[in-house]
Coordinates of N, CA and C and ligand atoms in Angstrom, one line a residue:
M1 N -21.0 -2.4 16.5 CA -22.6 -2.7 16.6 C -23.2 -1.2 16.2
R2 N -24.6 -1.3 15.7 CA -25.1 0.0 15.3 C -26.1 0.4 16.4
K3 N -26.0 1.6 17.0 CA -27.0 2.0 17.8 C -28.5 2.4 17.5
P4 N -29.5 1.5 17.7 CA -30.6 1.9 17.3 C -31.1 3.2 17.2
I5 N -31.7 3.9 16.3 CA -32.1 5.3 16.5 C -33.7 5.2 15.6
I6 N -34.6 5.8 16.8 CA -36.0 5.9 16.5 C -36.0 7.4 16.5
A7 N -36.7 8.0 15.2 CA -36.9 9.3 14.9 C -38.5 10.0 14.6
G8 N -38.8 10.7 15.4 CA -40.3 11.2 14.8 C -40.2 12.2 13.9
N9 N -41.3 11.9 13.0 CA -41.7 12.9 12.0 C -42.7 13.7 12.0
W10 N -42.5 14.7 12.6 CA -43.9 15.2 13.0 C -44.8 16.0 11.6
K11 N -43.8 15.9 10.8 CA -44.6 16.6 9.4 C -44.9 18.1 9.9
M12 N -46.2 18.6 9.1 CA -46.5 20.1 9.6 C -47.5 19.9 10.6
N13 N -47.1 19.3 11.6 CA -48.0 19.1 12.9 C -47.6 19.9 14.3
N14 N -48.1 20.6 15.0 CA -48.0 21.1 16.2 C -47.5 22.6 15.9
T15 N -48.1 23.4 16.6 CA -47.7 25.0 16.8 C -46.5 24.9 17.8
V16 N -46.2 26.0 18.4 CA -45.3 25.9 19.5 C -46.0 25.3 20.8
A17 N -47.4 25.9 20.9 CA -48.4 25.5 22.0 C -48.2 24.1 21.8
G18 N -48.5 23.5 20.9 CA -48.6 22.0 20.9 C -47.2 21.3 21.0
T19 N -46.1 22.0 20.4 CA -44.9 21.0 20.9 C -44.5 21.2 22.3
K20 N -44.8 22.5 23.0 CA -44.8 22.5 24.7 C -45.6 21.2 25.1
Q21 N -46.9 21.0 24.6 CA -47.8 20.2 25.3 C -47.1 18.5 24.9
L22 N -47.0 18.2 23.5 CA -46.4 17.0 23.5 C -45.0 16.7 24.2
L23 N -44.2 17.7 24.2 CA -43.1 17.3 24.6 C -42.9 17.2 26.2
S24 N -43.9 18.0 27.0 CA -44.0 17.7 28.1 C -44.5 16.6 28.7
E25 N -45.3 15.8 27.6 CA -45.7 14.4 28.2 C -44.8 13.7 27.7
L26 N -44.2 13.7 26.5 CA -42.8 12.7 26.2 C -41.6 12.4 27.0
L27 N -41.1 13.8 27.2 CA -40.1 13.8 28.0 C -39.7 13.0 29.3
P28 N -40.9 13.0 30.0 CA -40.6 12.1 31.2 C -40.7 10.8 30.8
L29 N -41.1 10.3 29.6 CA -41.4 8.6 29.2 C -40.2 8.4 28.5
V30 N -39.5 9.4 27.8 CA -38.2 8.7 27.0 C -36.8 9.6 27.2
G31 N -37.2 10.6 27.8 CA -35.8 11.7 28.2 C -34.8 11.0 28.5
D32 N -34.7 9.9 29.4 CA -33.4 9.3 29.9 C -33.1 8.0 29.1
V33 N -33.7 7.6 28.1 CA -33.2 6.3 27.3 C -32.0 6.5 26.8
T34 N -31.1 5.5 27.1 CA -29.9 5.6 26.6 C -29.5 4.3 25.5
E35 N -30.3 3.3 25.4 CA -29.8 2.4 24.5 C -30.3 2.4 23.0
T36 N -31.1 3.2 22.9 CA -31.8 3.8 21.8 C -31.6 5.5 21.4
E37 N -31.1 6.0 20.3 CA -31.0 7.3 20.0 C -32.4 7.7 19.8
V38 N -33.1 8.6 20.4 CA -34.3 9.3 20.1 C -34.3 10.6 19.3
V39 N -34.9 10.9 18.4 CA -35.0 12.1 17.8 C -36.4 12.6 17.7
V40 N -36.6 13.6 17.4 CA -38.0 14.4 17.2 C -37.6 15.4 16.3
C41 N -38.3 15.3 14.9 CA -38.2 16.0 13.8 C -39.3 16.8 13.6
V42 N -39.3 18.2 14.0 CA -40.0 19.2 14.2 C -40.3 20.3 13.2
P43 N -41.3 20.8 13.1 CA -41.6 21.9 12.0 C -40.4 22.7 12.4
F44 N -40.1 23.9 11.5 CA -38.9 24.9 11.7 C -39.2 25.6 12.6
T45 N -40.4 26.2 12.7 CA -40.8 27.2 13.9 C -40.9 26.6 15.3
D46 N -40.8 25.4 15.4 CA -40.7 24.5 16.7 C -39.3 24.2 17.1
I47 N -38.3 24.1 16.3 CA -37.1 23.6 16.8 C -36.5 24.2 17.9
A48 N -36.5 25.9 17.9 CA -35.9 26.4 19.2 C -36.7 26.0 20.6
T49 N -38.0 25.9 20.4 CA -38.7 25.5 21.6 C -38.5 24.2 22.1
A50 N -38.3 23.1 21.0 CA -37.9 21.9 21.3 C -36.6 21.6 21.7
A51 N -35.6 22.3 21.1 CA -34.3 22.4 21.7 C -34.0 22.6 23.0
A52 N -34.9 23.7 23.5 CA -34.8 24.4 24.8 C -35.3 23.2 25.7
M53 N -36.5 22.4 25.5 CA -37.0 21.6 26.2 C -36.1 20.3 26.2
T54 N -35.7 19.8 25.4 CA -34.9 18.5 25.6 C -33.8 18.9 26.0
A55 N -32.9 20.2 26.1 CA -31.8 20.2 26.7 C -31.5 19.6 28.0
G56 N -30.5 18.7 28.1 CA -30.1 17.9 29.5 C -31.0 16.6 29.4
T57 N -31.9 16.4 28.4 CA -32.3 15.1 28.0 C -31.4 14.4 27.0
N58 N -31.8 13.0 27.0 CA -31.3 12.3 25.6 C -31.9 12.5 24.4
V59 N -32.9 13.2 24.3 CA -33.7 13.3 23.1 C -33.4 14.4 22.1
K60 N -32.9 14.0 21.1 CA -32.3 15.2 20.0 C -33.3 15.7 19.2
V61 N -32.9 16.7 18.7 CA -34.0 17.5 17.7 C -33.8 17.6 16.2
G62 N -34.4 17.2 15.4 CA -34.2 17.4 14.1 C -35.0 18.3 13.3
A63 N -34.6 18.7 12.1 CA -35.8 19.4 11.0 C -36.1 18.8 9.7
Q64 N -36.7 19.1 9.1 CA -37.3 18.3 8.0 C -36.8 18.6 6.6
N65 N -36.1 19.5 6.4 CA -35.6 20.1 5.4 C -34.5 21.1 5.3
V66 N -33.5 20.9 4.5 CA -32.5 22.0 4.6 C -32.1 22.5 3.1
A67 N -31.6 23.6 3.0 CA -31.3 24.3 1.6 C -30.0 23.7 1.4
W68 N -29.9 23.7 -0.1 CA -28.4 23.4 -0.4 C -27.3 24.7 -0.4
A69 N -27.7 25.6 -0.6 CA -27.0 26.8 -0.3 C -26.9 27.1 0.9
D70 N -25.8 28.1 1.0 CA -25.4 28.9 2.5 C -26.5 29.9 2.7
K71 N -26.7 30.7 1.8 CA -27.5 31.9 2.0 C -28.2 32.4 1.0
G72 N -28.8 33.4 0.7 CA -29.1 34.2 -0.4 C -30.3 34.0 -1.1
A73 N -30.6 34.2 -2.1 CA -31.8 34.5 -3.0 C -32.6 33.2 -3.1
F74 N -33.1 32.4 -2.1 CA -33.7 31.1 -2.2 C -35.2 31.4 -1.5
T75 N -35.7 32.0 -1.7 CA -37.3 32.3 -1.1 C -37.9 30.9 -0.6
G76 N -38.4 30.9 0.8 CA -39.0 29.6 1.3 C -38.1 28.5 1.7
E77 N -36.7 28.9 1.7 CA -35.7 27.8 2.0 C -35.3 28.0 3.1
I78 N -34.4 27.2 3.9 CA -33.8 27.4 5.4 C -32.6 26.9 5.4
S79 N -31.6 27.5 6.0 CA -30.0 27.4 5.9 C -29.8 26.2 7.1
A80 N -28.8 25.6 6.9 CA -28.0 24.8 7.9 C -27.6 25.6 9.0
D81 N -27.1 27.0 8.7 CA -26.7 27.6 9.7 C -28.0 28.4 10.6
M82 N -29.3 28.2 10.1 CA -30.4 28.7 10.6 C -30.8 27.5 11.6
L83 N -30.7 26.4 11.0 CA -31.1 25.0 11.9 C -30.5 24.8 13.0
K84 N -29.0 24.9 12.4 CA -28.1 24.6 13.8 C -28.3 25.3 14.9
E85 N -28.5 27.0 14.6 CA -28.6 28.1 15.7 C -29.7 27.8 16.4
A86 N -30.8 27.1 15.7 CA -32.3 26.8 16.5 C -31.9 25.9 17.3
G87 N -31.0 25.2 17.1 CA -31.0 23.8 18.0 C -31.1 22.3 17.2
A88 N -31.1 22.1 16.0 CA -31.3 21.2 15.3 C -29.9 20.4 15.1
E89 N -30.0 18.8 15.2 CA -28.7 18.1 15.2 C -29.0 17.2 14.1
Y90 N -30.1 16.7 13.4 CA -30.7 16.0 12.5 C -31.3 16.9 11.6
V91 N -31.5 16.1 10.1 CA -32.4 16.7 9.6 C -32.9 15.8 8.3
I92 N -34.4 15.4 8.4 CA -34.6 14.7 7.2 C -34.5 15.1 5.9
I93 N -34.0 14.6 5.1 CA -33.7 15.1 3.8 C -34.5 14.0 2.4
G94 N -35.2 14.5 1.6 CA -35.7 13.6 0.6 C -36.9 12.9 1.0
H95 N -37.7 13.1 2.0 CA -39.0 12.7 2.3 C -39.9 12.2 1.1
S96 N -40.7 11.0 1.1 CA -41.3 11.1 -0.1 C -42.4 12.0 -0.1
E97 N -42.9 12.7 0.7 CA -43.8 13.8 0.6 C -43.3 15.1 -0.2
R98 N -41.9 15.1 0.0 CA -41.3 16.1 -0.6 C -40.9 15.8 -1.8
R99 N -40.7 14.5 -2.3 CA -40.3 14.3 -3.7 C -41.8 14.5 -4.4
Q100 N -42.9 13.8 -3.7 CA -44.2 13.9 -4.5 C -44.9 15.3 -4.6
Y101 N -44.7 16.1 -3.7 CA -45.5 17.3 -3.8 C -44.5 18.6 -4.1
F102 N -43.3 18.3 -3.9 CA -42.3 19.7 -3.8 C -41.1 19.4 -4.8
G103 N -41.0 18.5 -5.8 CA -40.6 18.4 -7.1 C -38.7 18.0 -6.4
E104 N -39.0 17.4 -5.3 CA -37.3 17.0 -4.7 C -36.9 15.6 -5.9
T105 N -35.9 15.7 -6.1 CA -35.3 14.8 -7.0 C -34.1 14.2 -6.4
D106 N -33.2 13.1 -6.8 CA -32.4 12.7 -6.4 C -30.9 13.6 -6.4
E107 N -31.2 14.6 -7.3 CA -30.1 15.7 -7.5 C -30.3 16.7 -6.2
S108 N -31.5 17.0 -6.1 CA -31.4 17.9 -4.9 C -31.4 17.5 -3.8
V109 N -31.9 15.8 -3.5 CA -31.2 15.4 -2.2 C -29.8 15.1 -2.2
N110 N -29.1 15.0 -3.0 CA -27.7 14.9 -2.9 C -27.2 16.3 -2.5
K111 N -27.5 17.3 -3.2 CA -27.1 18.9 -2.9 C -27.4 19.0 -1.4
R112 N -28.6 18.8 -0.9 CA -28.9 18.9 0.6 C -28.2 18.1 1.1
T113 N -27.7 16.9 1.0 CA -26.9 16.0 2.0 C -25.6 16.4 2.1
V114 N -25.2 17.0 1.0 CA -23.9 17.6 0.8 C -23.6 18.5 1.6
Q115 N -24.7 19.7 1.6 CA -24.6 20.8 2.6 C -25.1 20.6 4.0
A116 N -25.8 19.5 4.5 CA -26.2 19.0 5.7 C -24.6 18.6 6.1
L117 N -24.0 17.8 5.5 CA -22.7 17.0 6.0 C -21.7 18.3 6.2
K118 N -21.5 19.2 5.5 CA -20.7 20.4 5.2 C -20.8 21.0 6.7
N119 N -22.0 21.1 6.9 CA -22.4 22.0 8.3 C -22.6 21.4 9.7
G120 N -22.2 19.9 9.5 CA -22.4 19.1 10.7 C -24.0 19.0 11.5
L121 N -24.7 18.9 10.2 CA -26.2 18.4 10.5 C -26.0 17.0 10.1
K122 N -26.7 16.2 10.9 CA -26.7 14.6 10.4 C -28.0 14.4 9.7
P123 N -27.7 13.8 8.5 CA -28.6 13.6 7.6 C -29.7 12.4 7.7
I124 N -31.0 12.5 7.8 CA -31.6 11.3 7.6 C -32.1 11.2 6.2
V125 N -31.7 10.4 5.3 CA -32.2 10.4 4.1 C -32.9 9.5 3.6
C126 N -34.0 9.8 3.0 CA -35.2 8.9 2.8 C -35.0 8.3 1.1
V127 N -35.2 7.1 1.0 CA -35.6 6.4 -0.2 C -36.9 5.4 -0.1
G128 N -37.4 5.1 -1.4 CA -38.6 4.1 -1.2 C -39.1 4.0 -2.8
E129 N -39.8 3.0 -2.6 CA -40.7 2.8 -4.0 C -42.0 2.9 -3.8
T130 N -42.8 3.3 -4.7 CA -44.1 3.4 -4.9 C -44.7 2.0 -5.0
L131 N -46.0 2.1 -4.8 CA -46.7 0.8 -5.0 C -46.7 0.5 -6.6
A132 N -46.9 1.3 -7.5 CA -46.6 0.9 -8.9 C -45.2 0.4 -9.3
E133 N -44.6 0.9 -8.4 CA -43.0 0.3 -8.6 C -42.8 -0.9 -8.1
R134 N -43.4 -1.1 -6.7 CA -43.2 -2.7 -6.3 C -44.0 -3.5 -7.1
E135 N -45.1 -3.4 -7.6 CA -45.8 -4.1 -8.6 C -45.5 -4.3 -9.7
G136 N -44.7 -3.4 -10.4 CA -44.0 -3.5 -11.4 C -42.7 -4.1 -11.3
G137 N -42.3 -4.6 -10.0 CA -41.0 -5.4 -9.9 C -39.8 -4.7 -10.3
I138 N -39.9 -3.4 -9.8 CA -38.6 -2.3 -10.1 C -38.2 -1.9 -8.9
T139 N -38.7 -2.4 -7.6 CA -38.1 -1.7 -6.4 C -36.5 -1.6 -6.4
E140 N -35.9 -2.7 -6.5 CA -34.3 -2.5 -6.6 C -33.7 -1.7 -7.5
E141 N -34.5 -1.4 -8.5 CA -34.1 -0.4 -9.8 C -34.3 0.8 -9.3
V142 N -35.0 1.3 -8.4 CA -35.7 2.6 -8.0 C -34.9 2.8 -7.0
L143 N -34.5 1.9 -5.8 CA -33.7 2.3 -4.9 C -32.2 2.4 -5.4
C144 N -31.8 1.6 -6.3 CA -30.4 2.0 -6.9 C -30.3 3.3 -7.4
R145 N -31.3 3.8 -8.2 CA -31.2 5.1 -8.6 C -31.2 6.0 -7.6
Q146 N -32.0 5.9 -6.5 CA -32.2 7.2 -5.4 C -30.9 6.8 -4.5
L147 N -30.5 6.0 -4.6 CA -29.0 5.8 -3.6 C -27.7 6.3 -4.3
E148 N -27.8 5.9 -5.7 CA -26.4 6.3 -6.6 C -26.7 7.9 -6.9
G149 N -27.8 8.2 -6.7 CA -28.4 9.7 -7.1 C -27.7 10.6 -5.7
G150 N -28.8 10.0 -4.7 CA -28.4 10.7 -3.5 C -27.2 11.0 -2.8
F151 N -26.4 9.9 -3.1 CA -25.2 9.8 -2.2 C -23.9 10.1 -3.3
S152 N -24.1 10.5 -4.4 CA -23.3 10.8 -5.5 C -22.0 11.7 -4.7
G153 N -20.9 11.6 -5.1 CA -19.6 12.2 -4.4 C -19.5 12.5 -3.1
I154 N -20.2 11.5 -2.3 CA -20.3 11.3 -0.8 C -18.9 10.4 -0.4
A155 N -18.0 10.9 0.5 CA -16.9 10.0 0.8 C -17.3 8.8 1.8
S156 N -16.4 7.7 1.9 CA -16.9 6.8 3.0 C -17.3 7.2 4.3
E157 N -16.2 8.4 4.8 CA -16.1 8.8 6.1 C -17.6 9.5 6.5
Q158 N -18.0 10.3 5.5 CA -19.2 10.8 5.4 C -20.5 10.2 5.5
M159 N -20.3 8.9 4.7 CA -21.5 8.2 4.4 C -21.6 7.5 5.9
A160 N -20.8 7.1 6.6 CA -21.0 6.8 8.0 C -21.5 7.5 8.9
Q161 N -21.7 8.8 8.5 CA -22.6 9.7 9.5 C -24.0 10.0 9.1
I162 N -24.3 9.1 7.7 CA -25.9 9.3 7.3 C -26.7 8.3 7.9
V163 N -27.8 8.5 8.2 CA -28.9 7.7 8.7 C -29.7 7.5 7.3
V164 N -30.0 6.3 6.6 CA -30.9 6.1 5.9 C -32.2 5.4 6.0
A165 N -33.3 6.3 5.9 CA -34.6 5.7 6.2 C -35.2 4.9 4.9
Y166 N -35.7 3.9 4.9 CA -36.1 3.1 3.9 C -37.9 3.3 4.0
E167 N -38.4 3.7 3.5 CA -39.5 4.2 3.4 C -40.6 3.9 2.2
P168 N -41.3 2.7 1.9 CA -42.0 2.2 1.0 C -43.0 3.3 1.2
V169 N -43.4 3.9 -0.1 CA -44.3 5.2 -0.3 C -45.4 4.5 0.0
W170 N -46.0 3.5 -0.4 CA -47.5 2.6 -0.1 C -47.8 2.2 1.2
A171 N -46.7 2.6 2.1 CA -46.8 2.2 3.5 C -46.8 3.4 4.2
I172 N -46.6 4.8 3.9 CA -46.7 5.8 4.6 C -48.0 6.4 4.9
G173 N -48.2 6.6 6.1 CA -49.7 7.1 6.6 C -50.7 6.2 6.0
T174 N -50.6 5.0 5.3 CA -51.8 4.1 5.1 C -52.1 3.2 6.1
G175 N -51.5 3.2 7.1 CA -51.8 1.7 8.0 C -51.5 0.7 7.6
K176 N -50.8 0.6 6.0 CA -50.3 -0.9 5.7 C -48.5 -0.7 5.9
T177 N -48.1 -1.7 6.7 CA -46.7 -2.0 6.8 C -46.4 -3.0 6.0
A178 N -45.0 -2.6 5.7 CA -44.5 -3.7 4.9 C -44.0 -4.9 6.0
T179 N -44.3 -6.2 5.3 CA -44.1 -7.1 6.4 C -42.5 -7.0 6.9
S180 N -42.2 -7.6 8.2 CA -40.8 -7.5 8.5 C -40.1 -8.4 7.4
A181 N -40.5 -9.2 7.0 CA -39.5 -10.1 5.8 C -39.3 -9.1 4.9
Q182 N -40.4 -8.2 4.1 CA -40.4 -7.6 3.2 C -39.3 -6.6 3.5
A183 N -39.6 -5.9 4.8 CA -38.7 -4.7 5.0 C -37.4 -5.1 5.2
E184 N -37.0 -6.3 5.9 CA -35.6 -6.5 6.2 C -34.9 -7.1 4.6
E185 N -35.6 -7.7 3.9 CA -35.1 -8.0 2.3 C -34.6 -6.9 1.8
T186 N -35.5 -5.9 1.8 CA -35.0 -4.7 0.8 C -34.3 -3.7 1.7
I187 N -34.1 -3.7 2.8 CA -32.9 -3.0 3.7 C -31.8 -3.8 3.2
A188 N -32.1 -5.0 3.7 CA -30.6 -5.8 3.2 C -30.0 -5.8 1.7
Y189 N -30.8 -5.5 0.9 CA -30.6 -4.9 -0.5 C -29.9 -3.6 -0.1
I190 N -30.5 -2.5 0.4 CA -30.0 -1.4 0.5 C -28.6 -1.6 1.2
R191 N -28.5 -2.1 2.2 CA -27.0 -2.3 2.7 C -26.0 -2.7 1.6
G192 N -26.6 -3.7 0.8 CA -25.7 -4.5 0.0 C -25.3 -3.3 -1.1
K193 N -26.0 -2.6 -1.4 CA -25.8 -1.5 -2.6 C -24.8 -0.4 -2.0
L194 N -25.0 -0.3 -0.6 CA -24.1 0.6 -0.3 C -22.6 0.2 -0.1
A195 N -22.7 -1.2 0.2 CA -21.4 -2.0 0.6 C -20.7 -2.0 -1.1
A196 N -21.5 -1.9 -2.1 CA -21.1 -1.8 -3.6 C -20.4 -0.5 -3.6
M197 N -21.2 0.6 -3.0 CA -20.6 1.9 -3.2 C -19.5 2.5 -2.3
F198 N -19.8 2.2 -1.0 CA -18.8 2.4 -0.1 C -17.7 1.6 0.8
G199 N -17.7 0.2 0.0 CA -17.1 -0.7 0.9 C -18.0 -1.2 1.9
K200 N -17.8 -2.4 2.3 CA -18.3 -3.3 3.6 C -18.5 -2.6 4.9
K201 N -17.1 -2.2 5.3 CA -17.0 -1.6 6.5 C -17.9 -0.4 6.8
T202 N -17.9 0.5 5.7 CA -18.7 1.6 5.9 C -20.3 1.2 5.8
A203 N -20.7 0.3 4.9 CA -22.1 -0.3 4.9 C -22.6 -0.7 6.2
D204 N -21.6 -1.6 7.1 CA -21.8 -2.3 8.0 C -22.2 -1.3 9.1
A205 N -21.6 0.1 8.9 CA -21.9 0.9 10.1 C -22.9 2.0 9.7
V206 N -23.5 1.9 8.6 CA -24.6 2.9 8.5 C -25.8 2.4 8.9
R207 N -26.5 3.2 9.9 CA -27.7 2.7 10.4 C -28.8 3.2 9.0
I208 N -29.9 2.0 9.1 CA -30.8 1.9 8.1 C -32.0 2.0 9.2
Q209 N -33.1 2.9 9.1 CA -34.5 2.6 9.6 C -35.5 1.9 8.6
Y210 N -36.3 1.8 9.1 CA -37.9 1.3 8.4 C -38.7 2.7 8.5
G211 N -39.6 3.0 7.7 CA -40.4 3.7 7.9 C -41.7 3.4 7.2
G212 N -42.5 3.6 7.7 CA -44.2 3.4 7.1 C -45.0 2.7 7.8
S213 N -46.1 3.4 8.7 CA -47.0 3.1 9.6 C -46.5 2.2 10.7
M214 N -45.1 2.2 11.0 CA -44.6 2.1 12.3 C -45.1 2.3 13.4
N215 N -45.5 1.2 14.5 CA -46.4 1.8 15.4 C -46.1 0.8 16.7
P216 N -46.6 0.8 17.9 CA -46.4 0.0 19.0 C -46.7 -1.6 18.8
S217 N -47.4 -1.9 18.0 CA -47.8 -3.0 17.6 C -47.1 -3.9 16.7
N218 N -46.4 -3.2 15.9 CA -45.4 -3.7 15.0 C -43.6 -3.4 15.2
A219 N -43.7 -2.8 16.0 CA -42.3 -2.1 16.2 C -41.2 -3.4 16.6
K220 N -41.6 -3.9 17.4 CA -40.6 -5.0 18.1 C -40.5 -6.1 16.8
E221 N -41.2 -6.5 16.2 CA -41.1 -7.4 15.1 C -39.9 -6.7 14.1
L222 N -40.3 -5.7 13.8 CA -39.3 -4.8 12.6 C -38.2 -4.7 13.3
M223 N -37.7 -4.4 14.5 CA -36.7 -4.1 15.0 C -35.7 -5.2 15.4
A224 N -36.6 -6.4 15.3 CA -35.6 -7.7 15.6 C -35.2 -8.0 14.2
Q225 N -35.3 -7.4 13.2 CA -34.5 -7.9 11.7 C -33.1 -7.5 11.9
P226 N -32.3 -8.2 11.4 CA -31.0 -7.8 11.6 C -30.4 -6.8 10.8
D227 N -31.1 -6.3 9.8 CA -30.6 -5.0 9.0 C -31.4 -3.8 9.3
I228 N -32.5 -4.1 10.4 CA -33.2 -2.9 10.9 C -32.8 -2.2 12.1
D229 N -32.6 -0.8 11.5 CA -31.5 0.0 12.7 C -32.4 0.9 13.5
G230 N -33.6 1.1 13.3 CA -34.5 2.3 13.8 C -35.9 2.3 13.1
G231 N -36.7 3.4 13.2 CA -37.7 3.6 12.5 C -37.7 5.4 12.4
L232 N -38.6 5.5 11.2 CA -38.7 6.9 11.0 C -40.1 6.9 11.2
I233 N -40.8 7.6 12.3 CA -42.4 7.1 12.6 C -42.8 8.8 12.3
G234 N -44.1 8.3 11.7 CA -45.0 9.6 11.3 C -46.0 9.7 12.1
G235 N -47.0 9.2 12.0 CA -48.4 9.3 12.7 C -48.1 9.0 14.4
A236 N -47.4 8.0 14.7 CA -47.4 7.4 16.1 C -46.4 8.2 16.4
S237 N -45.6 9.2 16.0 CA -44.9 10.3 16.9 C -45.6 11.3 17.5
L238 N -46.7 11.5 17.0 CA -47.6 12.5 17.6 C -48.4 12.3 18.7
K239 N -48.3 11.0 19.5 CA -48.9 10.9 20.6 C -48.0 10.0 21.5
A240 N -47.7 10.7 22.7 CA -46.6 10.7 23.6 C -46.6 8.7 23.9
P241 N -47.8 8.5 24.1 CA -47.5 7.0 24.6 C -47.3 6.0 23.4
D242 N -47.6 6.3 22.3 CA -47.4 5.5 21.1 C -45.9 5.7 20.8
F243 N -45.5 6.7 20.8 CA -44.1 6.9 20.4 C -43.3 6.5 21.5
T244 N -43.5 6.5 22.6 CA -42.6 6.0 24.0 C -42.7 4.5 23.5
A245 N -43.9 3.6 23.3 CA -44.0 2.5 22.9 C -43.1 2.0 22.0
V246 N -42.9 2.6 20.9 CA -42.0 2.4 19.6 C -40.7 2.4 20.1
V247 N -40.4 3.3 20.9 CA -38.7 3.9 21.4 C -38.6 2.7 22.2
K248 N -39.5 2.4 23.2 CA -39.1 1.1 24.0 C -39.9 -0.3 23.5
Y249 N -39.4 -0.5 22.1 CA -40.0 -1.6 21.5 C -39.6 -3.0 22.2
N250 N -38.8 -3.2 23.1 CA -38.2 -4.4 23.8 C -38.7 -4.3 24.8
G251 N -39.6 -3.5 25.4 CA -40.7 -3.5 26.3 C -40.0 -3.0 27.7
Ligands
PEP301 C1 -43.1 9.2 7.7 O1 -43.7 10.5 7.5 O2 -41.7 9.3 7.6 C2 -43.9 7.8 7.9 C3 -43.3 6.7 8.2 O3 -45.2 8.4 8.4 P1 -46.2 7.2 8.9 O4 -45.5 6.5 9.8 O5 -47.2 8.1 9.3 O6 -46.5 6.1 7.9

């Protein structure tokens, strides 16, 4: 049985004051949820605040990127040690916004994932096709490349600790959600590809999230799909009632 995991991706939103405000609204609503793992992936400067506020609750804290090196001359990067010390347990890697605006590649995603695992951070690795790629009929080819590149050299035991987030780029922040059938079909493809790479047992253990305009009105139907184990939530994670409704998708 795979435990569902709903993670909020706050992106570049909320100062420390905003973090305190949002978490003070959210924690009374979801702090004791046990049937679903709940994570908030906050900006680097908010991690320590979020970790202090969520201590003793069931909500976990994540970051939105991690360097592939331990330390050194990497201006602007942040190390796994730093994230862990601040209180992060999860880290989003290879989000489409990082691929699109900051030159993230399958190779850099792979190096960051290896580094996160080496340091005991749990990676949430994002994959997904653009609209042009979907319309061009190459969704599976793109995902295949991202999965083979992103998870190159990773052992099966390590793969079982990784959360994969399938996020069709055309559905992120656009209000356009993949239909539950589209999301299920593609996520089942991803699980099949992971089975070919790591064996069926590992693939059956990996949690795969859907991300892309997931919100209170579509969460239940998406989460009812057999291969969808959770959600990576952008916009709707910034409002406590909306994020709560997604976390409590079963009512
Ligand atoms: C995301 O940022 O990962 C995301 C899915 O955003 P949104 O929910 O706003 O589409």
